[in-house]
C-alpha cells in the first residue's frame, strides 16, 4: 500500500484542493477512529509511514504494559492525542513478596512530570497497576491535570496515603471515577489521616465510581454519607471494612441506581446507624427501589455476619452477574440455600470454606458461570483439605461454559483435570494451585503431567496457564507441543531440568509472559529461547539454576532486552548463582534509578 | 471487582532489532552492601519463618544439589501464591470461625465475633527519619530475635536506597534502639520483659537513635518490679 496507488485528484480549480496524501491522511484518520482492538491498531501502524502517522494521531487508548519499556516523552511524541492511559509496573510475582520493595520506586515520577506539563493534553483517564505512587506525585497530578481529566484508578499500587487522595479529591473538579483497589497504602498516625472524603468540593459532584475497599483507616461516616448524597451519578460504590451494615443501608438508600456495590463489613456494628437494625430492614434495602434490576455486582463482605447472607438472595436471583465472597468464610450450610438462587452468576469468587459440596451445589445451579476463583481460607501447604478433585470435577460437569478458573487445593488427581479439559472447551485461563509443593496425583501417585497435558491439548483457546504439583519434563513437552495459543505461563517447583524450559521456549510460539520460580532450569534452558525473547513482554526466573555467565550471554546477544539480576537474599545467605532474573524489552535501555540489590547487565 | 484488568489500549511496538539500534549499554553495577541495622534486641530463641515482613527470605534454600528440585523444607517465600493482604485478613477470620464453632457446640446461639479476634496483634512501627510507618503483627513471631530480624528487613530498604540521608548516617555511625509504648502510655526499651508480656502490652513500636533513648531501661525494670 503506498501513496502512488491512489486516484489522482480531480482537475484543479483556482482554489487549491489539498494534495493527495493529505486527503488520504484525513480519510485514514477518520477510518482508523473506528479501529479499537489493540492488535488491529498495532497491525495498522506497521503498514507504512502514513498509516503509522494516522494511527498514532488517532490512538485514543494507550497501554504501556511495562512502565520501564517506554519513556513518557516517547509516548507523548507518538500518541499526543491519548485520552486513556494504562500503566503497569511491577511483575506479578512481586505480589507474593518475591521482589524486594524499592525495586522501581521512582518509575512513575517522570510520568507524573509529563502529565503535569501537559504532554498529553487530551488526557481523561489514568489507570495504574502495580506502580509505586507517592503523595507528592498525586499532589502534582491533582494541581496540573486538565479540567477534562475524569478517571483515576489504582490497582495493586502502593506508596501513597490519605494525603494524596485528599489532593486528588480537592483539586480534580470534574472527577468521575476514583477507584483505589487492593492497594497497600502507607500507614499513618491516627491523628494524621486526611479526611479525603470531606475534601471533595461542595455541591454536586460528577462521581460515577468511588471505591476504597482497601483503605485501612476509618472514614468518618457523616462525610461519606454527605458525599454520596451529593453524587447523583454514582453507579459504583465500594466502601471499606469499617462501614457497618447499618451505615451501608443508609448509603444504599441514597443510591437506588447502583450497579456495583462493595459492601464493607456486612455486619452490624456499634454505630448509631446500626441501632435497631434487623434482617428485614436489610432484606428490604436489597429488594426495594428496583434494586434487583440494576445491581449487577456485589463484593466486600469483609466480616460477613452469616445470618445476613440470604438478604442478598433477591438481587442474586435477578440481575446479579458478579459476586465476590472471597473474604467471607462461608460454610456449606450457609452457602447451599444461598447459591441455589444465583442462577445468573457469570463471575464468582469464593473461599474453599464452602467445600466440595458447596462447589457441587454451585455447579448444579450456576449454569452460566464463566469465571470462577476458589481461594484458600488457610493459605498454607499443611492446611486442612477443604476442596479437592471432587469439587473440580463437579464444576466441570455443571459449568460447561467456563472460561477462566483459579483453583486452590491441597491435592488433585489427573482424572479430574482431564475431565475438565473435556467438559470445558471454552477455557482460556486455567490456573490450578496445588498448595503442597511437588504433590503428585494423590490416588495414582503419578505426576500431574497427564492432567496439564490434557488441558493444553483439549482447550484450544487457552491463553493463560498456571501449573503446580509434581511435574516432569513430559508436562512441558505437552505444553510446548499443544499450547500454541498460550501467552502467559506460570511455573513453580516443577520440571526435571533444562529440557523442560526448552520445550516451552521452542514450542509456545505465542508466549509473551513467562514466570518461573524454583525450578531446576539453568543457562542451557534459558539460551534455548534466544529466538523468541524479543517477542515477549518479560521473563521472570527466580530460584533457578542460572549463572551470571548465562545471563550475560543473553544480554550480549539481545541488546534491546534489559536484563536485570535482582538479589533478594540478605548478605549472609548470598550465593554465586542468580537469585532473580527479570528481563524485558525496552525502547529506553537500562533504567537510571537502580537500587543496590539490582544489577543490570 | 478486584483483579479485573482494564484492557484499554495498544502496546508500543518495538522496532525490529538491527534497525538503528542504540549501542547496548553494559552498565555494570556492583552490589552495595546493605546496611545492617543494629537493633539492640536480646538474642535467643530459634529463627522462625516470618510470613508477614517484606522482603521475605526463603528459609534454608537447598542449593546443594542443582540437579534435583530443592527439597521442600520450611515454608517457601510467597508460597502458596496468595497476597499478604488476603492472607492476613483470612488469618483473623479463621480464628474467629474456630471460636464460633467451639461456642456453637456449647450453645445453640451463634457467638458474636469479637472485633479483631485473638488472631493478630498489629502495631505501628515508626523509624526516625523514615518517610512512612509500617505495621507488624506481633503474633507472627515467637521471640524477640524473630521480631528483630523482621524489623531489619522491613527498614533495610530505606537505608539501602540512601534516600533518607539522616538515617543512613545514624545507622552507620551509632546504634539504634527499639522502644515500645505500652498500655499505660509509657515508652520502654524492647526486650526487658518476657515475650508474651511484651506482646500483650505493646501498643506501638519506635526505632530511634540510642542517644535519644537514655533512661528508659531502668524505668521498665522498676515498673514491672513494683507491679509484681
Coordinates of N, CA and C in Angstrom, one line a residue, chain B residues 21-22 31 34 51 63 93 167 201 218:
Chain B
X21 N 19.6 0.5 16.0 CA 19.6 0.3 17.4 C 20.7 1.1 18.1
X22 N 20.4 1.6 19.3 CA 21.4 2.3 20.0 C 22.4 1.3 20.6
X31 N 27.1 -4.7 43.7 CA 26.2 -4.6 44.8 C 26.7 -3.7 45.9
X34 N 24.3 -3.8 51.8 CA 23.1 -3.4 52.6 C 23.6 -3.1 54.0
X51 N 6.1 -14.8 57.9 CA 5.4 -14.7 56.7 C 4.9 -13.3 56.4
X63 N 20.5 -25.6 48.0 CA 21.2 -25.4 46.7 C 22.3 -26.4 46.5
X93 N -10.0 -14.1 60.2 CA -11.3 -14.7 60.0 C -11.3 -16.1 60.6
X167 N 19.1 9.0 58.3 CA 19.0 7.7 58.9 C 20.2 6.8 58.5
X201 N 1.2 -6.2 76.0 CA 1.2 -4.8 76.5 C 1.7 -3.8 75.4
X218 N 16.0 1.4 82.9 CA 15.8 1.3 84.3 C 14.3 1.4 84.7

